[in-house]
Coordinates of C-alpha atoms in Angstrom, one line a residue:
M1 CA 42.8 -14.3 33.0
I2 CA 39.0 -13.9 32.8
T3 CA 37.4 -17.2 33.8
K4 CA 33.8 -16.0 33.8
V5 CA 31.7 -13.1 32.6
H6 CA 28.3 -12.9 34.4
I7 CA 25.9 -10.3 33.2
R8 CA 22.4 -9.7 34.6
G9 CA 20.0 -7.1 33.3
Y10 CA 22.5 -5.1 31.1
R11 CA 21.3 -4.1 27.7
K12 CA 20.7 -7.2 25.5
F13 CA 21.5 -9.6 28.3
K14 CA 18.8 -10.6 30.7
E15 CA 21.1 -13.2 32.1
L16 CA 24.4 -14.3 30.6
I17 CA 27.3 -16.5 31.8
L18 CA 30.3 -16.9 29.5
N19 CA 33.4 -19.0 30.3
P20 CA 35.9 -17.6 27.8
H21 CA 38.9 -19.3 26.4
H22 CA 42.1 -18.4 28.2
E23 CA 43.7 -17.0 25.0
M24 CA 41.6 -16.3 21.9
N25 CA 37.9 -15.7 21.7
I26 CA 36.1 -15.0 18.4
I27 CA 32.7 -13.7 19.2
V28 CA 30.1 -14.1 16.5
G29 CA 26.3 -13.6 16.2
A30 CA 23.6 -12.1 14.1
N31 CA 23.1 -8.3 14.1
E32 CA 21.9 -7.1 17.6
A33 CA 23.1 -10.4 19.2
G34 CA 25.1 -8.4 21.7
K35 CA 28.7 -8.7 20.5
S36 CA 29.6 -5.1 21.0
T37 CA 27.6 -5.0 24.3
L38 CA 29.7 -7.9 25.6
L39 CA 33.0 -6.1 25.0
E40 CA 31.5 -2.9 26.4
A41 CA 30.6 -4.7 29.6
V42 CA 34.0 -6.3 30.0
T43 CA 35.7 -3.0 29.4
M44 CA 33.5 -1.2 31.9
V45 CA 34.2 -3.7 34.7
L46 CA 37.9 -3.9 34.1
T47 CA 38.4 -0.1 33.8
G48 CA 35.4 1.5 35.6
K49 CA 34.9 3.6 32.5
F50 CA 32.6 3.8 29.5
E51 CA 34.3 5.3 26.4
G52 CA 36.8 7.2 28.6
V53 CA 34.1 8.6 31.0
T54 CA 33.7 7.3 34.6
A55 CA 30.9 4.7 34.3
S56 CA 28.9 6.3 37.1
E57 CA 28.8 9.6 35.2
A58 CA 27.9 8.0 31.9
L59 CA 25.0 5.9 33.4
N60 CA 22.2 5.8 30.9
P61 CA 18.6 4.5 31.3
Y62 CA 19.0 2.5 28.1
W63 CA 21.8 0.4 29.7
F64 CA 19.1 -1.6 31.5
N65 CA 17.5 -4.6 29.8
M66 CA 14.4 -3.4 28.0
E67 CA 12.5 -6.6 28.7
L68 CA 13.0 -6.2 32.4
V69 CA 12.2 -2.5 32.2
D70 CA 9.0 -3.1 30.2
A71 CA 7.9 -5.8 32.7
F72 CA 8.5 -3.4 35.6
F73 CA 6.4 -0.6 34.1
N74 CA 3.6 -3.1 33.1
A75 CA 3.5 -4.3 36.8
L76 CA 3.6 -0.7 37.9
S77 CA 0.5 0.2 35.7
N78 CA -1.4 -2.7 37.2
M79 CA -0.4 -1.9 40.8
K80 CA -3.0 -0.9 43.4
V81 CA -2.5 2.4 45.2
D82 CA -1.6 0.9 48.5
E83 CA 0.7 -1.8 47.1
P84 CA 4.5 -1.5 47.4
L85 CA 6.5 -0.8 44.3
P86 CA 7.6 -3.8 42.1
A87 CA 11.3 -4.6 42.1
I88 CA 13.0 -1.7 40.4
P89 CA 15.3 -2.8 37.5
E90 CA 19.0 -3.0 38.2
F91 CA 22.0 -4.4 36.3
R92 CA 25.1 -6.0 37.5
I93 CA 28.2 -7.3 35.7
D94 CA 30.7 -9.6 37.4
I95 CA 34.1 -10.7 36.0
H96 CA 35.8 -13.6 37.7
L97 CA 39.5 -13.7 37.4
E98 CA 42.3 -16.1 37.8
I99 CA 45.4 -14.2 38.9
P100 CA 48.7 -15.4 40.5
D101 CA 49.3 -14.6 44.1
G102 CA 50.0 -11.0 44.7
E103 CA 48.3 -7.7 45.3
S104 CA 45.3 -8.6 43.3
Q105 CA 44.4 -11.4 45.7
K106 CA 42.9 -8.7 47.9
M107 CA 40.1 -8.7 45.4
R108 CA 39.1 -12.2 46.4
G109 CA 35.8 -12.8 48.1
I110 CA 32.3 -14.2 47.7
H111 CA 30.6 -10.8 46.9
N112 CA 29.4 -11.8 43.4
M113 CA 26.1 -13.0 42.0
L114 CA 27.1 -16.7 42.2
K115 CA 28.5 -16.4 45.8
E116 CA 31.7 -18.1 44.6
D117 CA 35.1 -17.7 46.3
S118 CA 36.9 -15.9 43.5
V119 CA 39.1 -12.9 42.6
G120 CA 37.0 -10.5 40.6
L121 CA 35.4 -7.1 40.0
S122 CA 31.8 -6.0 39.5
V123 CA 29.8 -3.0 38.3
H124 CA 26.4 -2.7 39.9
A125 CA 23.8 -0.1 39.0
Y126 CA 20.8 0.1 41.4
P127 CA 18.4 2.7 43.0
D128 CA 20.3 4.9 45.5
P129 CA 18.8 4.4 49.0
D130 CA 19.6 8.1 49.7
Y131 CA 16.9 8.9 47.1
S132 CA 14.3 6.4 48.2
E133 CA 11.6 9.1 48.7
E134 CA 12.3 10.7 45.3
I135 CA 12.2 7.3 43.6
E136 CA 8.9 6.4 45.3
Q137 CA 7.4 9.8 44.3
Y138 CA 8.6 9.4 40.7
F139 CA 7.1 6.0 40.1
R140 CA 3.8 6.8 41.9
E141 CA 3.1 9.9 39.8
D142 CA 0.2 9.8 37.3
N143 CA 1.4 9.2 33.8
C144 CA 4.9 8.3 35.0
P145 CA 7.2 8.2 31.9
H146 CA 8.4 4.8 31.0
I147 CA 12.1 5.6 31.6
L148 CA 14.2 4.9 34.6
P149 CA 15.4 8.0 36.6
V150 CA 19.1 7.2 36.6
E151 CA 19.7 10.5 38.4
Y152 CA 18.5 8.6 41.5
Y153 CA 20.7 5.6 40.9
R154 CA 24.1 4.6 42.2
L155 CA 26.7 2.7 40.1
D156 CA 29.2 0.9 42.3
W157 CA 32.6 -0.4 41.1
R158 CA 33.7 -3.0 43.7
D159 CA 35.8 -6.1 44.0
F160 CA 34.6 -9.5 45.3
A161 CA 35.9 -8.6 48.7
D162 CA 33.2 -5.8 48.6
Q163 CA 35.8 -3.1 48.6
V164 CA 35.2 0.1 46.5
V165 CA 37.6 0.2 43.6
Y166 CA 38.9 3.7 42.7
R167 CA 41.3 3.0 39.9
R168 CA 42.0 0.1 37.6
P169 CA 44.4 -2.5 39.2
K170 CA 47.7 -2.4 37.3
E171 CA 47.5 -6.1 36.5
L172 CA 44.3 -5.6 34.5
G173 CA 45.6 -3.5 31.6
V174 CA 43.1 -3.4 28.8
A175 CA 43.6 -2.4 25.1
V176 CA 40.4 -1.7 23.2
I177 CA 40.5 -1.5 19.4
D178 CA 37.3 -0.4 17.6
T179 CA 38.0 -0.4 13.9
R180 CA 34.4 0.4 13.0
T181 CA 34.7 4.1 13.6
I182 CA 37.0 6.8 14.9
R183 CA 35.5 8.8 17.7
S184 CA 37.0 12.2 16.9
D185 CA 39.6 13.7 19.2
R186 CA 41.8 15.2 16.6
G187 CA 41.5 11.8 14.8
M188 CA 42.1 9.6 17.8
D189 CA 39.6 8.0 20.1
Y190 CA 40.1 7.8 23.8
Y191 CA 41.5 4.2 23.8
T192 CA 44.1 5.0 21.1
R193 CA 45.3 8.0 23.0
Q194 CA 45.5 5.9 26.2
I195 CA 47.5 3.2 24.4
V196 CA 50.0 5.8 23.0
E197 CA 50.5 7.4 26.4
E198 CA 50.9 4.1 28.3
R199 CA 53.5 2.8 25.8
L200 CA 55.8 5.6 26.9
D201 CA 58.0 5.3 29.9
P202 CA 56.8 7.7 32.8
K203 CA 60.2 9.4 32.8
V204 CA 60.0 10.0 29.1
R205 CA 56.4 11.4 29.4
N206 CA 57.5 13.7 32.2
H207 CA 60.5 15.0 30.3
V208 CA 58.4 15.7 27.2
S209 CA 55.8 17.4 29.4
V210 CA 58.4 19.8 31.0
E211 CA 60.0 20.6 27.6
H212 CA 56.6 21.2 26.1
R213 CA 55.6 23.6 28.9
K214 CA 58.9 25.5 28.5
M215 CA 58.4 25.8 24.8
R216 CA 54.8 27.2 25.3
A217 CA 56.0 29.6 27.9
S218 CA 58.6 31.2 25.6
L219 CA 56.3 31.1 22.6
G220 CA 56.5 34.3 20.6
D221 CA 57.0 36.8 23.4
S222 CA 57.1 39.7 21.0
L223 CA 53.9 38.6 19.3
L224 CA 52.1 38.3 22.6
T225 CA 53.3 41.8 23.5
V226 CA 51.7 43.2 20.4
L227 CA 48.5 41.4 21.2
D228 CA 48.5 42.6 24.7
G229 CA 48.9 46.2 23.5
A230 CA 46.0 46.0 21.1
L231 CA 43.7 44.5 23.7
G232 CA 44.8 46.9 26.4
T233 CA 44.0 49.9 24.2
D234 CA 40.5 48.7 23.5
F235 CA 39.9 47.7 27.1
S236 CA 41.4 50.7 29.0
A237 CA 38.4 53.0 28.3
F238 CA 36.2 50.8 30.5
R239 CA 38.2 50.3 33.7
Q240 CA 41.7 50.4 35.0
L241 CA 42.2 46.8 34.2
K242 CA 44.9 45.4 32.0
L243 CA 43.7 42.7 29.6
G244 CA 46.3 40.6 27.9
I245 CA 47.0 37.1 26.5
Q246 CA 49.0 34.2 28.0
V247 CA 49.8 30.7 26.8
D248 CA 47.4 28.2 28.5
Q249 CA 49.5 26.1 30.8
S250 CA 46.6 24.0 32.2
R251 CA 46.3 20.3 31.9
S252 CA 44.0 20.6 28.9
S253 CA 46.9 22.1 26.9
S254 CA 49.3 19.3 27.9
W255 CA 51.5 17.8 25.2
A256 CA 49.2 14.7 25.0
N257 CA 46.4 17.0 23.8
T258 CA 48.5 19.0 21.3
L259 CA 50.9 16.4 19.9
V260 CA 49.3 13.8 17.7
P261 CA 50.7 10.5 16.3
A262 CA 51.6 10.4 12.6
I263 CA 51.8 7.5 10.2
D264 CA 54.5 7.9 7.5
K265 CA 54.5 11.6 8.5
V266 CA 50.8 11.9 7.9
P267 CA 48.7 13.0 11.0
F268 CA 46.7 10.1 12.4
S269 CA 43.4 11.8 11.7
Q270 CA 44.3 12.3 8.0
S271 CA 45.3 8.6 7.5
G272 CA 42.9 6.2 5.9
K273 CA 40.6 4.3 8.2
G274 CA 42.2 1.0 7.4
T275 CA 45.7 2.4 8.2
Q276 CA 44.3 3.8 11.5
A277 CA 42.8 0.4 12.4
T278 CA 46.1 -1.4 11.7
A279 CA 48.1 1.2 13.6
K280 CA 45.8 1.0 16.7
T281 CA 46.2 -2.8 16.7
V282 CA 50.0 -2.7 16.4
L283 CA 50.3 -0.1 19.1
A284 CA 48.2 -2.1 21.5
M285 CA 50.1 -5.3 20.8
G286 CA 53.4 -3.5 21.1
R287 CA 52.8 -3.0 24.8
S288 CA 53.9 -5.6 27.2
S289 CA 51.3 -8.2 28.3
N290 CA 51.6 -6.7 31.8
S291 CA 50.2 -3.4 30.6
S292 CA 47.6 -4.9 28.3
A293 CA 46.6 -8.3 29.7
Y294 CA 43.3 -8.1 27.8
L295 CA 43.0 -7.1 24.1
L296 CA 39.5 -6.4 22.9
V297 CA 39.1 -6.0 19.1
E298 CA 35.8 -4.8 17.5
E299 CA 35.3 -6.1 13.9
P300 CA 38.9 -6.1 12.6
E301 CA 37.7 -6.6 9.0
N302 CA 36.4 -3.0 8.7
H303 CA 38.1 -0.7 6.2
L304 CA 40.7 -3.3 5.2
S305 CA 41.5 -5.0 1.9
H306 CA 41.9 -8.7 1.9
T307 CA 45.7 -8.5 2.0
S308 CA 45.7 -5.9 4.8
L309 CA 43.2 -8.0 6.8
R310 CA 45.4 -11.1 6.5
E311 CA 48.4 -9.1 7.8
L312 CA 46.3 -7.6 10.7
L313 CA 45.1 -11.1 11.7
S314 CA 48.7 -12.3 11.8
Y315 CA 49.4 -9.5 14.3
I316 CA 46.4 -10.5 16.4
S317 CA 47.4 -14.1 16.4
A318 CA 50.8 -13.2 17.6
A319 CA 49.3 -11.1 20.4
R320 CA 47.6 -14.0 22.2
E321 CA 50.8 -15.1 24.0
G322 CA 50.5 -13.8 27.6
R323 CA 47.2 -12.1 26.8
Q324 CA 43.5 -12.9 26.6
V325 CA 42.0 -11.7 23.3
L326 CA 38.3 -11.1 22.5
V327 CA 37.5 -10.4 18.9
T328 CA 34.0 -9.7 17.5
T329 CA 33.5 -10.2 13.8
H330 CA 31.0 -10.6 10.9
S331 CA 33.7 -12.1 8.7
S332 CA 34.0 -15.8 8.0
Y333 CA 37.6 -15.2 6.9
V334 CA 38.5 -13.7 10.4
L335 CA 36.7 -16.7 12.1
N336 CA 38.5 -19.3 10.0
R337 CA 41.9 -17.7 10.2
L338 CA 41.9 -17.2 14.0
G339 CA 40.5 -20.6 14.6
L340 CA 37.0 -22.1 14.8
D341 CA 38.0 -23.9 18.0
Q342 CA 38.0 -20.4 19.6
L343 CA 34.4 -19.6 18.6
V344 CA 32.0 -17.9 21.0
L345 CA 28.4 -17.9 19.6
L346 CA 26.0 -15.3 20.9
R347 CA 22.4 -16.2 20.2
E348 CA 19.1 -15.0 21.8
G349 CA 20.9 -13.4 24.8
T350 CA 23.0 -16.4 25.6
A351 CA 26.7 -17.2 24.9
H352 CA 28.3 -20.6 24.0
A353 CA 32.0 -21.2 23.9
F354 CA 33.0 -24.2 21.8
Q355 CA 36.2 -26.2 22.4
E356 CA 35.1 -29.7 21.2
L357 CA 36.0 -29.1 17.6
S358 CA 38.8 -31.4 16.6
D359 CA 42.2 -29.8 15.9
D360 CA 42.4 -31.2 12.4
T361 CA 39.0 -29.7 11.5
S362 CA 40.0 -26.3 13.0
E363 CA 43.2 -26.4 10.9
Y364 CA 41.2 -27.5 7.9
F365 CA 39.1 -24.3 7.9
K366 CA 42.2 -22.2 8.6
K367 CA 43.7 -23.5 5.3
L368 CA 40.3 -22.9 3.6
A369 CA 39.7 -19.4 5.1
G370 CA 37.5 -18.3 2.2
F371 CA 34.7 -20.7 3.1
D372 CA 31.7 -18.8 4.4
T373 CA 31.6 -20.5 7.8
L374 CA 29.4 -17.9 9.4
R375 CA 26.5 -18.7 7.1
L376 CA 26.6 -22.2 8.6
V377 CA 27.0 -21.0 12.1
L378 CA 24.3 -18.3 12.1
A379 CA 21.6 -19.9 9.9
K380 CA 18.3 -21.0 11.5
K381 CA 18.7 -24.1 9.4
A382 CA 21.4 -24.7 6.8
V383 CA 21.4 -26.9 3.7
L384 CA 24.7 -28.0 2.3
V385 CA 24.9 -28.9 -1.4
E386 CA 27.9 -29.8 -3.5
G387 CA 28.0 -27.0 -6.1
P388 CA 26.2 -23.9 -7.6
S389 CA 24.0 -25.9 -9.9
D390 CA 22.8 -28.1 -7.0
E391 CA 22.0 -24.9 -5.1
I392 CA 20.0 -23.4 -8.0
I393 CA 18.0 -26.5 -8.6
F394 CA 17.3 -27.1 -4.9
N395 CA 16.0 -23.5 -4.5
R396 CA 13.6 -24.0 -7.5
F397 CA 12.2 -27.3 -6.1
F398 CA 11.8 -25.6 -2.6
L399 CA 10.0 -22.7 -4.3
D400 CA 7.6 -25.1 -6.1
K401 CA 6.9 -26.9 -2.8
Y402 CA 6.4 -23.9 -0.4
G403 CA 5.8 -20.9 -2.7
A404 CA 8.9 -19.0 -1.5
E405 CA 12.7 -19.1 -1.5
P406 CA 14.5 -21.0 1.3
L407 CA 15.9 -17.7 2.7
D408 CA 12.4 -16.4 3.2
Y409 CA 12.0 -19.1 5.8
G410 CA 15.5 -18.7 7.3
V411 CA 16.9 -21.7 5.4
D412 CA 20.3 -20.9 4.1
V413 CA 21.4 -23.1 1.1
I414 CA 25.2 -23.2 1.0
S415 CA 27.3 -24.5 -1.8
I416 CA 30.3 -26.1 -0.1
G417 CA 32.5 -26.2 -3.3
G418 CA 34.9 -28.9 -2.2
V419 CA 34.6 -28.6 1.5
S420 CA 34.2 -32.0 3.2
F421 CA 30.7 -32.9 4.3
R422 CA 32.2 -34.5 7.4
R423 CA 33.8 -31.2 8.4
G424 CA 30.5 -29.4 8.0
F425 CA 28.6 -31.9 10.0
E426 CA 31.2 -31.9 12.8
L427 CA 30.9 -28.1 13.1
A428 CA 27.1 -28.3 13.1
S429 CA 27.2 -31.0 15.8
V430 CA 29.5 -28.9 18.0
L431 CA 27.2 -26.0 17.6
N432 CA 24.1 -28.2 18.1
Q433 CA 23.0 -26.6 14.8
P434 CA 20.3 -28.2 12.6
L435 CA 21.7 -29.2 9.2
V436 CA 20.5 -30.9 6.0
A437 CA 22.9 -32.0 3.3
L438 CA 22.5 -33.4 -0.2
R439 CA 25.1 -35.1 -2.3
D440 CA 25.6 -37.3 -5.4
N441 CA 25.9 -41.0 -4.6
D442 CA 28.8 -41.5 -7.1
G443 CA 27.7 -45.1 -7.6
K444 CA 27.6 -46.0 -3.9
T445 CA 24.7 -46.6 -1.6
P446 CA 23.3 -43.8 0.7
E447 CA 24.4 -45.8 3.7
H448 CA 28.0 -45.8 2.5
W449 CA 28.0 -42.0 2.7
Q450 CA 25.8 -41.7 5.8
D451 CA 28.1 -44.0 7.7
K452 CA 31.0 -41.7 7.3
I453 CA 29.3 -39.0 9.3
K454 CA 27.3 -41.0 11.7
D455 CA 29.1 -39.6 14.7
F456 CA 27.6 -36.1 13.9
T457 CA 24.1 -36.9 12.6
K458 CA 20.9 -36.8 14.6
P459 CA 17.4 -37.8 13.3
N460 CA 15.3 -34.9 12.2
E461 CA 18.1 -32.5 13.2
R462 CA 21.3 -33.3 11.1
E463 CA 20.7 -35.5 8.1
L464 CA 22.4 -36.4 4.9
F465 CA 20.2 -37.2 1.9
V466 CA 21.6 -39.2 -1.0
G467 CA 19.9 -40.6 -4.1
Q468 CA 19.7 -44.3 -4.8
P469 CA 22.4 -45.6 -7.2
N470 CA 19.9 -47.4 -9.5
L471 CA 18.4 -43.9 -10.3
G472 CA 21.8 -42.5 -11.4
R473 CA 25.1 -41.5 -9.9
S474 CA 24.7 -37.7 -10.2
L475 CA 22.1 -35.0 -9.9
E476 CA 21.5 -34.9 -13.7
Y477 CA 20.8 -38.6 -13.9
Q478 CA 18.5 -38.4 -10.9
I479 CA 16.5 -35.6 -12.6
T480 CA 16.1 -37.6 -15.8
S481 CA 14.8 -40.6 -13.7
A482 CA 12.1 -38.4 -12.1
N483 CA 10.8 -36.7 -15.3
T484 CA 9.9 -37.6 -18.9
E485 CA 12.4 -36.9 -21.6
D486 CA 9.9 -34.8 -23.5
T487 CA 9.3 -32.5 -20.5
L488 CA 13.1 -32.1 -20.0
R489 CA 13.7 -31.3 -23.6
T490 CA 11.0 -28.6 -23.4
V491 CA 12.4 -27.1 -20.3
L492 CA 16.0 -27.2 -21.6
G493 CA 15.1 -26.1 -25.2
L494 CA 16.8 -29.2 -26.7
D495 CA 15.7 -30.9 -30.0
N496 CA 15.9 -34.7 -30.5
N497 CA 19.3 -34.5 -32.1
A498 CA 21.0 -33.6 -28.7
D499 CA 21.9 -36.3 -26.3
L500 CA 19.9 -35.3 -23.2
L501 CA 22.1 -36.7 -20.4
D502 CA 25.4 -35.8 -22.2
W503 CA 24.2 -32.2 -22.6
M504 CA 23.0 -31.9 -19.0
S505 CA 26.2 -33.3 -17.7
T506 CA 28.5 -31.0 -19.7
H507 CA 26.3 -27.9 -19.2
K508 CA 25.5 -28.2 -15.4
T509 CA 25.1 -24.5 -14.8
A510 CA 23.0 -23.8 -17.9
T511 CA 20.8 -26.8 -17.0
A512 CA 20.2 -25.5 -13.5
L513 CA 19.4 -22.0 -14.8
K514 CA 16.9 -23.2 -17.4
I515 CA 15.2 -25.4 -14.8
A516 CA 15.1 -22.4 -12.3
T517 CA 13.6 -20.0 -14.8
S518 CA 11.2 -22.4 -16.6
S519 CA 7.4 -22.0 -16.3
V520 CA 7.2 -25.8 -16.3
K521 CA 7.5 -27.5 -13.0
L522 CA 9.7 -30.6 -12.8
N523 CA 9.4 -33.5 -10.4
P524 CA 12.2 -33.4 -7.9
P525 CA 14.3 -36.6 -7.4
K526 CA 13.1 -38.5 -4.3
Y527 CA 16.2 -37.6 -2.2
I528 CA 15.7 -33.9 -2.9
A529 CA 12.0 -34.2 -2.2
D530 CA 12.7 -35.9 1.1
A531 CA 15.2 -33.2 2.1
I532 CA 12.7 -30.4 1.3
N533 CA 10.0 -32.3 3.2
S534 CA 12.3 -32.5 6.3
L535 CA 12.3 -28.7 6.4
Q536 CA 8.5 -28.4 6.7
S537 CA 8.6 -27.8 10.5
V538 CA 10.9 -24.8 9.9
V539 CA 8.5 -23.4 7.2
I540 CA 5.5 -23.9 9.5
R541 CA 7.2 -22.2 12.4
T542 CA 8.3 -19.3 10.3
R543 CA 4.8 -18.8 8.8
G544 CA 3.4 -18.8 12.3
L545 CA 5.7 -15.9 13.3
S546 CA 4.8 -13.8 10.2

C-alpha cells in the first residue's frame, strides 16, 4: 500500500505530500490542478517508465517545475561573472510503501526526502556530475536559452536503501487505465497491451509464441519462392548476390505485436472508445491483486453513456478489495458514486485527503449521485439556494449590486433541489470551503435553522441567511415586503385584478424570470442583501486580480 507520495519540483508540484487512502482515492481539482500529473508521477516511480519508455530516456525539460526553473534563470541573469551558479533545478518523487515482510523489505531505508525509515522507491532527476564542465559552460554562455539541458542530467530509479532499481518489484504491479484517449499501437496503448500480456500464464504465452513462430516460418513457401525469383532476376545484373524474402522472426514480429484483442469479434482498435475504456478496466481488474496491486484510472466518465458509466463504476468499486485505487475525475456522478469520503482535492499545487465526512453523509450523496457536488468542492465561494427561482433572483440582485454575474467573480450559485443544507455545510466544513446559503424560514426563526448546522458554520466563512418570519415565510412574501405593490405589478405585468402574492407563489419560475429581465430594479429582501454583502471581499479580491 502507498502510504505517502512526496513530490518536489515535478511539473505542477513545487512541493506536495499526499497520504492516500488505503483503498479508494478519488482525485478532483480544477483544470491544470495536476490530477494527471499525480498519476503520472506515481506510475513513473512504481514502474520506472513513462508511457512505456524508460523514464531516463523520456526525460523532458518540461518535467521540471516552471516556477523553480524561471526563478533559476532569473537568478542566473542577475549573477556576476565570478559568482558560482545558482542551485540548478532538480525534481524528485518519493513513494513510501507499507508492505508485509518479504523480499520488498530490502527496499527499506532512510534515503528519502523526509529521512524516514520506510520501504519505498524514488525517481530523482538532477545534473550529472560527469557533465559538470559542460553544464557550467552551457549556463555561462551569453544569451543562454531558458531551457534545461536534460542531456546533461541523470535520472536515478532507486529504493530507500539507496540501491539502484533495474526492474519493477513483482509486488508492485500497476494497471493504468486512461480512458481519455487511445495512444495508437494498432488500437491499443502500451498499458493495455501490458495488461493483456500479464493476464496470460507464462507457459501459455511461451506456447503461443512457439506456435506463432512455426506458423510464420511455414507461411506460403511457394509464394515466397516466386517473390525470391522475381527479386533475384532484377538483382542479378548488379552482382553475384542472391536477394530474397524471408519472414521476420525478430522480437518485433512476435505474436504480441501481430495478434490484437477483439471485442465481440471486432478488433480492439475498431471498437468504440467507450467499449475500449470498459474493456481496459475489466481486463485490469480481472488480474489478481498480486499482479496489479495499484489501479490508476484517468477520467472514467469519458466516452461513456450514463448507464455504461454506472456499470463501469461498479467494476471499479469491486476492484478495491486487495488493491489501492486512484481515480481522477471531472464528474460529480463519479465522485458521489465512489464515495465522497474518499475525496482527494488538488488545489494550488497541494493535495488534501478527507476522511472526516460522516458515513451517513457519504452514503447520502451516493444515493443522490446526480447532485453536482464538484461545483461545491471546486468553487472559490459557493452559494446554496433552494431552487431554480431562488437562483435566478439571487443572480439578479447580485448583478444589481456589483454590476456583474456571480460567476464573473468566482461565486457559484447552486440550486440544491432537495439536498439537505446540513449535508452541504458538513461537506464544506470538511473541505474548509467558504459557503453562503439562503433558505425560506417556513414560519420559524432564523436561529431555529442556524442551530441545526451550528457544528459546521464559521463567522464570515460559512453562514446561513434566513428571512425574518414577520416579513413572510417564503421568498415571494419577502420580496413583497421589500417592495411596493405597484412596482411589483409593473415588473410582473399584472393588473389589479390578479392577486399578487397568489400569482407569485403559483408562478415561481415565471416570477423569477420577469424580475431577472426587468429594466426596473427591485429592492432585495434583507436576508438576501446581507448574503450578497457578505460576498464583498470575494468581489474586491477578484477585481484586484483582473
